[in-house]
Amino acid sequence: MPIPSAASASRRRPFARAVPALVLAVAAALCLPTAATAATATATTAAAPAAAPRAAAAAAPATSGASAPTGRVEANYGNPVTALPPISRPDTAHCTVTAMQHDFANSYGQPFTGTLTPPAACPGPWNKVVLDWSGSVAGRQYDRLAGVWIGGAEVLRTSTPEPDAAGISWHVDQDLSSFIPLLRTPQPVVVDLGNLVNSTYTGVYHMTMTVTYYQADRHNPPAATADQVLPVSQSSTAAGWWTLTKGQTATSTLSFPRNLTGAHLQLYARGGGCEEFWYSNVPDDYAAAHPDYGLCGGGTYREVQVLVDGRLAGVVQPFPVIYTGGISPLMWRPIPSIDAFRTQPYDVDLTPFAGTLTDGKPHTVTIVPPAGISDGWTVDGSLFLTTDPLRARTSGAVTADTITAAPQVATTETAQADGSELITASTGRDWTVAGYLDTSRGRITTRVDQHVEYRNSDTLSDQGQNQVTTQRDSGWTLTSTDGGHGRPEQLRSSWSYPIDATSTYTPGADADSYLASGQVTVARQLVDQTRHGQGSWHEQSSVDDRLTAKGVLQRQSGTMVQADGSDDEHYVGRTADGGCYDHELAADHGYLTLDRLRSCH
């Protein structure tokens, strides 16, 4: 594909305002003169982004200047870190393979390609396989979306931090054990990290990726995996994701084993551009009625749908991911928002449809991005398939499917006494899919029920330049598996994705003066429970990951006079065997002030 301009390549924007120029200014300003250095800065360096905020400034009178600065200018910051637990690793014999060492400069449409071959010294079986993704960058650069594919299956989705002049480094690890069926043989590797480098945006991403294979032993048995991994992607030799806009879908035509007993789709989905902050988008009619506000349309409700042979088979609610340049880059230094570095995919149980896929004919799996979107969503996935070891052919049918094409979203737009406008949206979903398979163990019935509750309120003022968003998105998925004894095994997976976000932009007296600030509180709360028959529920795992961040950036006549931020992340995870991980990080002015691991039970 052609290399886009700096503005279009960024895919970043300040909250719901469609003002790419301001985003350019915010990113550029972080490496531009401060009040202390302005006198000695060269004219070329100072002038490069001087006109960037004009599109935003035109939306409000120039006389509404920013207040006098009271903060500090944060020049550099510590290496990015998260509160996530590191991937656990067994104390067994292991081998590490360097799968990639590559510099991503002008890399749009030019992914790294290679081959991953399992090491002869560690032939397996493996207890665990772990990917390590390490990078460094210096100068001025945007945050970039990145993906890693092995054998056409996306095994890591991530994004990069925005650097400082001195340079930063960071690390992400990912458990690849579920992909062991692919990893047993040499596979093509593709890494896509689209970047743009020029005289203004100088940061080159220096990336290294290794894969470590941990041998099984008597204390660490071979990893339990599916029998087959089937990519749902565009290619095994190029970047596998699709970027879909309104009305588009992505379909893979696949061949399935004839003795299929289970099918789970691991789905990646993330919005970009105007869909990056989809939870703050306004209804289309409101955006059309206020064209000068520069707002993104499409409303706020988002769901991603999955179809099997054109029939609705599952729905997922996306988590509100914020990139490291989102709202204000100062907010995420050095603690990125949840999912920015190690993006968690969504699980869709397609087992109710498995009985329709064993006839030896090609079948289609389709990913449908949210309806009414105003920009692109990047999607793909992997199917994890189990088979019957004692039977050459299984068969079955779908017995229930109540998923409707889209829920009805109730939307209100109300003028407030203070001149602001309040927009609300709410909806819900309840659906069921069910099917059976005749296997060597008899007839197995699988039923999936899902319940969703959603509400959003969005208050806009000052011609859309001030925005306060509150969103609550929660629900549960209940999977019941019955072998004909009337006592189903049940798994209930609950989620909650609350987010509260505030974004303010105040233009100054000239085109290169403004005050931009933001504040976010976001969490991901997950609970998995199981029960047998009508017995009690037993918690198998839980995650409570909460983050609060705020940042401010102020320029006066081309000079940065305030650039600062702070954030805090607290992660608590528990497992059924008593395992617990409690980690809290806090940062101010770009550096950690707290790094605390607590004992918990």
Coordinates of C-alpha atoms in Angstrom, one line a residue:
M1 CA 0.0 0.0 0.0
P2 CA 1.2 3.6 -0.5
I3 CA 2.9 5.2 2.5
P4 CA 0.4 7.7 4.0
S5 CA 1.1 11.2 5.0
A6 CA 2.1 12.0 8.6
A7 CA -1.4 13.1 9.3
S8 CA -3.3 10.1 7.9
A9 CA -0.7 7.6 9.1
S10 CA -1.1 8.7 12.7
R11 CA -4.6 7.2 13.2
R12 CA -4.5 9.2 16.4
R13 CA -6.8 12.0 17.5
P14 CA -7.7 13.9 20.7
F15 CA -10.8 12.2 22.0
A16 CA -13.9 12.6 19.8
R17 CA -12.8 15.6 17.9
A18 CA -11.7 14.7 14.4
V19 CA -8.8 17.1 14.5
P20 CA -5.7 15.3 13.1
A21 CA -3.8 18.6 13.0
L22 CA -4.0 18.9 16.8
V23 CA -2.8 15.4 17.2
L24 CA 0.2 16.3 15.1
A25 CA 0.8 19.3 17.2
V26 CA 0.6 17.4 20.5
A27 CA 3.0 14.8 19.4
A28 CA 5.4 17.3 17.9
A29 CA 5.2 19.7 20.8
L30 CA 6.6 17.2 23.2
C31 CA 10.0 17.6 21.4
L32 CA 9.7 21.3 20.8
P33 CA 11.1 24.3 22.7
T34 CA 10.1 24.8 26.4
A35 CA 10.0 28.2 28.0
A36 CA 13.6 27.7 29.1
T37 CA 15.0 26.7 25.7
A38 CA 12.9 28.8 23.3
A39 CA 15.4 31.5 23.0
T40 CA 18.1 29.2 21.6
A41 CA 15.8 27.0 19.4
T42 CA 16.4 27.1 15.7
A43 CA 13.7 28.7 13.6
T44 CA 13.2 25.5 11.6
T45 CA 12.5 23.4 14.6
A46 CA 10.1 25.8 16.2
A47 CA 8.2 26.6 13.0
A48 CA 7.6 23.0 11.7
P49 CA 4.3 22.4 13.6
A50 CA 3.3 26.0 14.3
A51 CA 0.2 25.9 12.2
A52 CA -1.0 22.5 13.4
P53 CA -3.7 23.5 15.8
R54 CA -5.5 25.9 13.5
A55 CA -8.3 23.6 12.6
A56 CA -9.2 23.2 16.2
A57 CA -8.6 26.8 17.1
A58 CA -11.1 27.9 14.5
A59 CA -13.8 26.1 16.4
A60 CA -13.8 28.7 19.2
P61 CA -13.1 32.4 19.6
A62 CA -9.4 33.2 19.8
T63 CA -10.1 35.4 22.8
S64 CA -10.8 32.4 25.0
G65 CA -7.1 32.0 25.9
A66 CA -5.7 29.5 28.2
S67 CA -5.0 30.4 31.8
A68 CA -1.4 31.1 33.0
P69 CA 0.7 27.9 33.3
T70 CA 1.2 26.5 36.7
G71 CA 2.8 23.1 36.0
R72 CA 6.1 21.8 34.8
V73 CA 7.4 20.7 31.4
E74 CA 8.2 17.0 31.4
A75 CA 11.0 16.5 28.9
N76 CA 11.9 12.8 29.3
Y77 CA 10.3 9.9 31.1
G78 CA 11.0 6.4 32.4
N79 CA 10.8 3.2 30.5
P80 CA 7.2 2.0 30.0
V81 CA 5.9 -0.6 32.4
T82 CA 2.6 -2.2 33.3
A83 CA 1.1 -3.9 36.4
L84 CA 0.3 -7.1 34.4
P85 CA 1.8 -10.3 35.8
P86 CA 4.7 -11.7 33.8
I87 CA 4.1 -14.9 32.0
S88 CA 5.0 -17.7 34.4
R89 CA 7.8 -20.0 33.1
P90 CA 8.7 -23.6 34.3
D91 CA 12.1 -24.4 35.6
T92 CA 12.9 -26.9 32.8
A93 CA 15.3 -27.3 30.0
H94 CA 14.5 -24.7 27.4
C95 CA 15.7 -23.2 24.1
T96 CA 15.3 -19.6 22.8
V97 CA 15.0 -18.8 19.1
T98 CA 15.4 -15.2 17.8
A99 CA 12.5 -15.0 15.4
M100 CA 13.1 -11.3 14.5
Q101 CA 15.5 -8.5 14.9
H102 CA 14.3 -5.6 12.8
D103 CA 14.2 -1.8 12.6
F104 CA 10.8 -0.4 11.5
A105 CA 11.3 3.0 9.8
N106 CA 9.2 3.7 6.7
S107 CA 7.4 0.4 7.1
Y108 CA 3.8 0.9 6.0
G109 CA 3.0 -2.0 3.7
Q110 CA 6.5 -3.5 4.4
P111 CA 6.2 -6.0 7.2
F112 CA 9.0 -8.2 8.4
T113 CA 8.8 -11.8 7.1
G114 CA 10.7 -14.8 8.2
T115 CA 10.4 -18.4 9.3
L116 CA 10.1 -19.8 12.8
T117 CA 11.6 -23.3 13.1
P118 CA 11.3 -25.3 16.4
P119 CA 14.8 -25.8 17.9
A120 CA 16.3 -29.3 17.5
A121 CA 17.7 -29.1 21.0
C122 CA 14.2 -28.8 22.4
P123 CA 12.1 -31.0 20.2
G124 CA 9.1 -31.2 22.6
P125 CA 6.8 -32.0 24.0
W126 CA 6.7 -28.6 25.5
N127 CA 5.2 -27.5 28.8
K128 CA 5.1 -23.9 27.7
V129 CA 6.1 -21.6 24.8
V130 CA 6.6 -17.9 25.4
L131 CA 7.1 -15.0 23.0
D132 CA 9.2 -12.0 24.2
W133 CA 8.7 -8.7 22.3
S134 CA 11.3 -6.0 23.1
G135 CA 11.8 -2.6 21.6
S136 CA 13.6 0.7 21.8
V137 CA 13.0 4.1 20.2
A138 CA 14.2 7.6 20.5
G139 CA 13.2 11.0 19.1
R140 CA 9.7 12.0 18.0
Q141 CA 7.2 9.4 16.9
Y142 CA 3.6 8.3 17.1
D143 CA 2.2 5.3 18.8
R144 CA 1.9 2.5 16.2
L145 CA -0.3 -0.6 16.0
A146 CA 1.6 -3.9 15.6
G147 CA 0.7 -7.5 15.0
V148 CA 2.6 -10.8 14.9
W149 CA 1.5 -13.9 12.9
I150 CA 2.8 -17.4 13.0
G151 CA 1.5 -19.7 10.3
G152 CA -1.1 -17.1 9.5
A153 CA -2.5 -17.0 13.0
E154 CA -2.2 -13.7 15.0
V155 CA -0.4 -14.5 18.2
L156 CA 0.2 -11.0 19.5
R157 CA -1.5 -7.7 19.0
T158 CA 0.2 -4.7 20.6
S159 CA 1.0 -1.0 20.1
T160 CA 4.1 1.0 20.7
P161 CA 4.8 3.8 23.2
E162 CA 5.6 7.3 22.1
P163 CA 9.3 8.1 22.7
D164 CA 11.2 11.0 24.3
A165 CA 14.3 12.5 22.9
A166 CA 16.6 10.5 25.1
G167 CA 15.0 7.2 24.2
I168 CA 13.0 4.5 25.9
S169 CA 12.9 0.7 25.9
W170 CA 10.1 -1.7 26.8
H171 CA 9.1 -5.4 26.9
V172 CA 6.0 -7.5 26.4
D173 CA 5.6 -11.2 26.9
Q174 CA 2.9 -13.5 25.5
D175 CA 2.0 -17.1 26.2
L176 CA 2.0 -19.0 22.9
S177 CA 1.2 -22.4 24.4
S178 CA -2.2 -22.6 22.8
F179 CA -0.6 -22.4 19.4
I180 CA 1.7 -25.4 20.0
P181 CA -0.2 -27.4 17.2
L182 CA 1.2 -24.8 14.8
L183 CA 4.6 -24.5 16.4
R184 CA 5.6 -28.1 16.0
T185 CA 6.6 -27.5 12.3
P186 CA 8.4 -24.6 10.6
Q187 CA 6.0 -21.7 10.0
P188 CA 6.1 -18.4 8.2
V189 CA 6.4 -15.4 10.6
V190 CA 5.0 -12.0 9.7
V191 CA 5.4 -8.8 11.9
D192 CA 3.6 -5.7 10.8
L193 CA 4.5 -2.4 12.5
G194 CA 3.6 0.4 10.1
N195 CA 5.8 3.5 10.8
L196 CA 6.7 6.7 9.1
V197 CA 10.1 8.5 9.5
N198 CA 11.0 11.9 8.1
S199 CA 12.7 15.1 9.3
T200 CA 10.0 15.8 11.8
Y201 CA 9.0 12.3 13.0
T202 CA 12.4 10.7 13.6
G203 CA 11.7 7.7 15.8
V204 CA 12.7 4.3 14.4
Y205 CA 11.3 1.3 16.3
H206 CA 14.2 -1.2 16.9
M207 CA 12.4 -4.5 17.7
T208 CA 13.6 -7.9 18.8
M209 CA 11.3 -11.0 19.1
T210 CA 12.3 -14.3 20.6
V211 CA 10.4 -17.5 21.2
T212 CA 11.4 -19.8 24.1
Y213 CA 10.4 -23.5 24.2
Y214 CA 10.2 -25.1 27.6
Q215 CA 10.5 -28.8 27.6
A216 CA 8.0 -30.9 29.6
D217 CA 9.1 -33.2 32.4
R218 CA 7.5 -35.3 35.1
H219 CA 6.7 -32.2 37.2
N220 CA 5.7 -30.1 34.3
P221 CA 3.5 -32.1 31.9
P222 CA 3.0 -31.2 28.2
A223 CA 0.6 -28.3 27.7
A224 CA -3.0 -29.2 27.1
T225 CA -4.0 -27.7 23.7
A226 CA -6.5 -28.0 20.9
D227 CA -5.8 -30.6 18.2
Q228 CA -5.6 -28.0 15.4
V229 CA -5.3 -24.2 15.0
L230 CA -6.9 -22.8 11.9
P231 CA -6.2 -19.1 11.1
V232 CA -9.1 -16.8 10.2
S233 CA -6.9 -14.2 8.5
Q234 CA -6.0 -12.8 5.1
S235 CA -2.6 -14.4 4.6
S236 CA 0.1 -16.6 6.1
T237 CA 2.9 -14.7 4.2
A238 CA 1.7 -11.1 4.8
A239 CA -0.1 -9.1 7.6
G240 CA -3.2 -11.2 8.3
W241 CA -5.6 -8.6 9.6
W242 CA -8.4 -6.9 7.7
T243 CA -9.1 -3.2 8.2
L244 CA -12.8 -2.9 7.7
T245 CA -15.0 0.2 7.3
K246 CA -18.7 0.7 7.4
G247 CA -20.6 -2.0 5.5
Q248 CA -17.5 -4.3 5.0
T249 CA -17.0 -7.8 6.4
A250 CA -14.1 -10.2 6.4
T251 CA -14.6 -13.9 5.4
S252 CA -12.4 -16.9 5.5
T253 CA -13.3 -20.1 3.6
L254 CA -12.0 -23.1 5.6
S255 CA -12.0 -26.8 5.6
F256 CA -12.7 -28.5 8.9
P257 CA -11.8 -32.0 10.2
R258 CA -14.6 -34.5 9.8
N259 CA -14.4 -35.7 13.4
L260 CA -14.8 -32.2 14.9
T261 CA -15.9 -32.0 18.6
G262 CA -15.3 -28.4 19.5
A263 CA -14.5 -25.0 17.9
H264 CA -13.4 -21.8 19.7
L265 CA -12.6 -18.6 17.9
Q266 CA -10.0 -16.3 19.4
L267 CA -10.9 -12.8 18.0
Y268 CA -8.9 -9.6 17.8
A269 CA -10.7 -6.4 17.0
R270 CA -9.6 -2.8 17.5
G271 CA -10.8 0.6 16.1
G272 CA -8.6 3.2 14.5
G273 CA -8.9 6.9 13.5
C274 CA -12.4 8.1 14.4
E275 CA -13.1 4.7 15.9
E276 CA -10.2 4.8 18.3
F277 CA -12.3 6.6 20.9
W278 CA -15.6 5.1 19.8
Y279 CA -17.1 5.4 23.3
S280 CA -17.1 9.1 22.9
N281 CA -18.5 9.3 19.3
V282 CA -21.7 11.2 18.8
P283 CA -24.8 10.1 16.8
D284 CA -24.6 10.8 13.0
D285 CA -27.4 13.3 13.1
Y286 CA -25.6 15.3 15.8
A287 CA -22.3 15.3 13.9
A288 CA -24.1 16.4 10.8
A289 CA -26.0 19.2 12.6
H290 CA -22.6 20.5 14.0
P291 CA -20.1 20.2 11.2
D292 CA -17.9 22.9 12.6
Y293 CA -17.3 20.9 15.8
G294 CA -15.2 18.3 14.0
L295 CA -16.9 15.4 15.8
C296 CA -16.8 11.7 14.9
G297 CA -20.2 10.0 14.3
G298 CA -21.6 6.6 14.5
G299 CA -22.8 6.8 18.1
T300 CA -21.1 4.9 21.0
Y301 CA -22.5 1.3 21.0
R302 CA -20.1 -1.2 19.5
E303 CA -20.2 -5.0 19.1
V304 CA -18.3 -7.3 16.8
Q305 CA -20.3 -10.2 15.2
V306 CA -19.2 -13.6 14.0
L307 CA -21.1 -15.6 11.4
V308 CA -20.7 -19.3 10.4
D309 CA -21.9 -19.9 6.8
G310 CA -23.7 -16.6 6.9
R311 CA -25.6 -17.3 10.1
L312 CA -25.0 -15.3 13.3
A313 CA -23.0 -17.4 15.7
G314 CA -21.6 -15.1 18.3
V315 CA -21.2 -11.5 19.5
V316 CA -18.4 -9.8 21.5
Q317 CA -18.3 -6.4 23.3
P318 CA -15.0 -4.7 22.6
F319 CA -12.8 -3.2 25.4
P320 CA -12.1 0.5 25.2
V321 CA -8.4 0.4 24.4
I322 CA -6.5 3.7 24.5
Y323 CA -3.2 4.0 22.7
T324 CA -0.2 5.7 24.3
G325 CA -0.9 8.8 22.3
G326 CA -4.6 8.8 23.2
I327 CA -6.3 11.9 24.6
S328 CA -3.0 13.3 25.9
P329 CA 0.4 11.4 25.5
L330 CA 1.5 12.8 28.9
M331 CA -1.2 10.6 30.6
W332 CA 0.6 7.4 29.7
R333 CA 4.2 8.1 30.7
P334 CA 5.4 5.6 31.8
I335 CA 2.3 3.4 32.5
P336 CA 0.2 2.7 29.3
S337 CA -3.5 2.1 29.4
I338 CA -5.0 -1.3 29.7
D339 CA -4.6 -3.5 26.6
A340 CA -2.2 -1.0 24.9
F341 CA 0.8 -3.4 25.1
R342 CA -0.7 -6.9 25.6
T343 CA -4.0 -6.8 23.8
Q344 CA -6.4 -9.5 25.1
P345 CA -8.4 -11.3 22.4
Y346 CA -12.0 -12.3 22.8
D347 CA -13.3 -15.9 22.9
V348 CA -16.3 -17.0 20.9
D349 CA -17.5 -20.6 21.4
L350 CA -18.6 -21.9 18.0
T351 CA -19.1 -25.5 19.2
P352 CA -22.9 -25.3 18.7
F353 CA -22.2 -25.0 15.0
A354 CA -19.5 -27.8 14.9
G355 CA -22.0 -30.4 13.8
T356 CA -22.7 -28.5 10.6
L357 CA -19.0 -28.3 9.7
T358 CA -18.0 -32.0 9.4
D359 CA -19.4 -32.8 5.9
G360 CA -16.0 -32.3 4.2
K361 CA -17.2 -29.3 2.3
P362 CA -15.7 -25.7 2.6
H363 CA -17.4 -23.5 5.1
T364 CA -17.1 -19.8 5.8
V365 CA -16.4 -17.8 9.0
T366 CA -17.2 -14.1 8.8
I367 CA -16.2 -11.2 11.1
V368 CA -18.5 -8.2 11.0
P369 CA -17.3 -5.0 12.5
P370 CA -19.6 -2.7 14.5
A371 CA -22.5 -1.3 12.6
G372 CA -22.5 2.4 11.7
I373 CA -18.8 2.9 12.3
S374 CA -17.1 6.1 11.1
D375 CA -13.6 4.7 10.5
G376 CA -11.7 1.4 10.3
W377 CA -11.7 -1.6 12.6
T378 CA -8.7 -4.0 12.4
V379 CA -9.9 -7.7 12.9
D380 CA -8.8 -11.3 12.5
G381 CA -8.7 -14.4 14.5
S382 CA -7.8 -18.1 15.1
L383 CA -9.9 -21.2 15.4
F384 CA -8.9 -23.8 18.0
L385 CA -10.4 -27.1 17.1
T386 CA -10.8 -30.4 19.0
T387 CA -11.4 -33.8 17.4
D388 CA -12.7 -37.2 18.3
P389 CA -9.8 -39.7 18.7
L390 CA -12.1 -42.7 18.4
R391 CA -14.4 -41.7 15.5
A392 CA -13.6 -40.7 11.9
R393 CA -16.8 -38.7 11.5
T394 CA -19.0 -36.7 13.9
S395 CA -22.2 -35.1 12.9
G396 CA -24.8 -32.8 14.4
A397 CA -27.0 -29.8 13.9
V398 CA -27.8 -26.3 15.3
T399 CA -30.9 -26.5 17.4
A400 CA -31.3 -22.8 18.5
D401 CA -30.1 -19.4 17.3
T402 CA -31.8 -16.3 18.7
I403 CA -29.1 -13.7 17.8
T404 CA -30.7 -10.8 16.1
A405 CA -28.9 -8.7 13.6
A406 CA -28.5 -5.7 15.9
P407 CA -30.0 -4.5 19.2
Q408 CA -32.2 -1.5 19.4
V409 CA -30.2 1.4 20.9
A410 CA -32.2 4.1 22.7
T411 CA -30.6 7.5 22.2
T412 CA -31.5 10.9 23.6
E413 CA -30.0 14.4 22.9
T414 CA -30.9 17.0 25.5
A415 CA -29.9 20.6 25.8
Q416 CA -28.8 21.5 29.4
A417 CA -29.4 24.8 31.3
D418 CA -25.7 25.6 31.3
G419 CA -25.5 25.5 27.5
S420 CA -24.0 22.0 27.3
E421 CA -25.7 19.1 25.5
L422 CA -26.2 15.6 27.0
I423 CA -26.3 12.6 24.8
T424 CA -27.3 9.2 26.2
A425 CA -27.4 5.8 24.7
S426 CA -28.5 2.5 26.2
T427 CA -29.3 -1.0 25.0
G428 CA -29.1 -4.7 26.0
R429 CA -28.9 -8.1 24.5
D430 CA -30.0 -11.6 25.4
W431 CA -29.4 -14.4 23.0
T432 CA -28.9 -18.2 22.8
V433 CA -27.3 -20.5 20.4
A434 CA -27.3 -24.3 20.8
G435 CA -26.4 -27.4 18.9
Y436 CA -25.4 -31.1 19.3
L437 CA -22.7 -33.5 18.1
D438 CA -22.9 -37.3 17.9
T439 CA -19.5 -38.5 19.0
S440 CA -17.8 -41.7 20.3
R441 CA -19.0 -40.6 23.8
G442 CA -22.6 -40.2 22.6
R443 CA -24.6 -37.1 21.9
I444 CA -23.0 -33.9 23.3
T445 CA -25.2 -30.8 23.5
T446 CA -23.6 -27.3 23.8
R447 CA -25.6 -24.2 24.6
V448 CA -24.3 -20.7 24.8
D449 CA -26.4 -17.9 26.5
Q450 CA -25.3 -14.3 26.6
H451 CA -26.6 -11.2 28.5
V452 CA -25.4 -7.7 27.8
E453 CA -26.1 -4.4 29.5
Y454 CA -24.9 -1.1 28.0
R455 CA -25.3 2.6 28.8
N456 CA -23.4 5.7 27.9
S457 CA -23.7 9.4 28.7
D458 CA -21.7 12.1 26.9
T459 CA -21.8 15.8 27.8
L460 CA -20.4 18.3 25.3
S461 CA -19.8 22.0 25.7
D462 CA -17.9 24.9 24.1
Q463 CA -18.7 23.7 20.6
G464 CA -17.6 20.1 21.4
Q465 CA -14.1 21.1 22.7
N466 CA -15.0 20.0 26.2
Q467 CA -16.4 16.4 26.6
V468 CA -17.2 14.2 29.5
T469 CA -18.0 10.6 28.8
T470 CA -19.3 7.9 31.2
Q471 CA -19.8 4.4 29.8
R472 CA -20.8 1.1 31.5
D473 CA -20.6 -2.1 29.4
S474 CA -21.1 -5.4 31.2
G475 CA -22.5 -8.9 30.9
W476 CA -21.9 -12.6 31.0
T477 CA -21.7 -15.6 28.7
L478 CA -22.9 -19.0 30.0
T479 CA -21.8 -22.1 28.2
S480 CA -23.5 -25.4 29.1
T481 CA -22.2 -28.8 27.9
D482 CA -24.4 -31.9 28.5
G483 CA -23.5 -35.4 27.7
G484 CA -27.1 -36.6 28.0
H485 CA -27.2 -37.1 31.8
G486 CA -29.1 -34.0 32.6
R487 CA -26.3 -32.5 34.7
P488 CA -24.5 -30.1 32.4
E489 CA -21.0 -28.7 33.0
Q490 CA -21.4 -25.0 33.0
L491 CA -18.9 -22.1 32.6
R492 CA -20.0 -18.5 33.3
S493 CA -17.7 -15.8 32.1
S494 CA -18.6 -12.3 33.3
W495 CA -17.1 -9.0 32.2
S496 CA -17.3 -5.3 33.0
Y497 CA -15.5 -2.5 31.2
P498 CA -16.3 0.8 32.9
I499 CA -14.7 4.0 31.6
D500 CA -15.0 7.6 32.6
A501 CA -13.1 10.1 30.4
T502 CA -12.8 13.9 30.2
S503 CA -11.2 15.8 27.4
T504 CA -10.7 19.6 27.3
Y505 CA -9.2 21.8 24.6
T506 CA -8.9 25.5 25.1
P507 CA -7.5 27.6 22.2
G508 CA -5.2 30.5 23.0
A509 CA -4.8 34.0 21.6
D510 CA -2.9 32.8 18.5
A511 CA -2.9 29.7 16.3
D512 CA 0.0 28.1 18.2
S513 CA -1.4 28.6 21.7
Y514 CA -3.7 26.2 23.4
L515 CA -4.3 24.2 26.6
A516 CA -5.2 20.5 26.1
S517 CA -6.0 18.2 29.1
G518 CA -7.5 14.9 29.8
Q519 CA -8.4 12.5 32.5
V520 CA -9.4 8.8 32.3
T521 CA -10.5 6.1 34.7
V522 CA -10.9 2.7 33.1
A523 CA -11.1 -0.9 34.3
R524 CA -11.3 -4.4 33.0
Q525 CA -13.0 -6.8 35.4
L526 CA -13.3 -10.5 34.5
V527 CA -14.6 -13.5 36.4
D528 CA -14.8 -17.2 35.3
Q529 CA -17.0 -19.6 37.4
T530 CA -17.9 -23.2 36.9
R531 CA -20.5 -25.6 38.3
H532 CA -21.8 -29.1 37.8
G533 CA -25.5 -29.6 37.3
Q534 CA -27.4 -27.4 39.8
G535 CA -24.5 -27.3 42.3
S536 CA -22.7 -24.2 43.6
W537 CA -20.6 -21.9 41.5
H538 CA -16.9 -22.1 42.0
E539 CA -14.6 -19.3 40.9
Q540 CA -11.8 -20.4 38.6
S541 CA -10.2 -17.1 37.9
S542 CA -10.7 -13.4 38.2
V543 CA -9.0 -10.2 37.1
D544 CA -9.6 -6.7 38.3
D545 CA -7.3 -4.3 36.4
R546 CA -8.0 -0.6 37.2
L547 CA -6.2 2.5 35.8
T548 CA -6.5 6.2 36.4
A549 CA -4.5 8.8 34.4
K550 CA -4.5 12.5 33.7
G551 CA -2.3 14.8 31.6
V552 CA -2.0 18.4 30.4
L553 CA -0.2 20.1 27.6
Q554 CA 0.0 23.9 27.1
R555 CA 1.7 26.0 24.5
Q556 CA 1.9 29.8 24.2
S557 CA 3.0 31.3 20.9
G558 CA 4.9 28.2 19.9
T559 CA 6.6 27.6 23.2
M560 CA 5.6 24.7 25.4
V561 CA 5.0 26.0 28.9
Q562 CA 3.3 23.0 30.5
A563 CA 3.6 19.3 29.8
D564 CA 2.9 16.9 32.6
G565 CA 1.0 13.8 33.6
S566 CA 0.4 11.1 36.2
D567 CA -1.2 7.7 36.2
D568 CA -1.8 4.7 38.5
E569 CA -2.6 1.1 37.6
H570 CA -3.7 -1.6 40.1
Y571 CA -4.0 -5.2 38.9
V572 CA -5.3 -8.0 41.1
G573 CA -5.7 -11.5 39.6
R574 CA -6.7 -14.8 41.3
T575 CA -6.9 -18.4 40.3
A576 CA -8.8 -21.4 41.7
D577 CA -5.7 -23.1 43.1
G578 CA -5.1 -20.1 45.4
G579 CA -2.8 -18.2 43.2
C580 CA -2.9 -14.4 43.5
Y581 CA -1.1 -11.5 42.0
D582 CA -1.5 -8.0 43.3
H583 CA 0.6 -5.3 41.7
E584 CA 0.2 -1.5 41.9
L585 CA 2.2 1.1 40.0
A586 CA 2.0 4.9 40.3
A587 CA 3.8 7.6 38.3
D588 CA 4.1 11.3 38.3
H589 CA 6.0 13.7 36.0
G590 CA 7.0 10.7 33.8
Y591 CA 8.6 8.5 36.4
L592 CA 7.5 5.8 38.8
T593 CA 6.7 6.8 42.4
L594 CA 5.3 3.5 43.5
D595 CA 6.0 -0.1 42.4
R596 CA 4.4 -2.4 45.0
L597 CA 3.7 -6.1 45.0
R598 CA 1.3 -7.2 47.7
S599 CA 0.7 -10.6 49.2
C600 CA -2.9 -11.7 48.7
H601 CA -5.1 -14.7 49.1

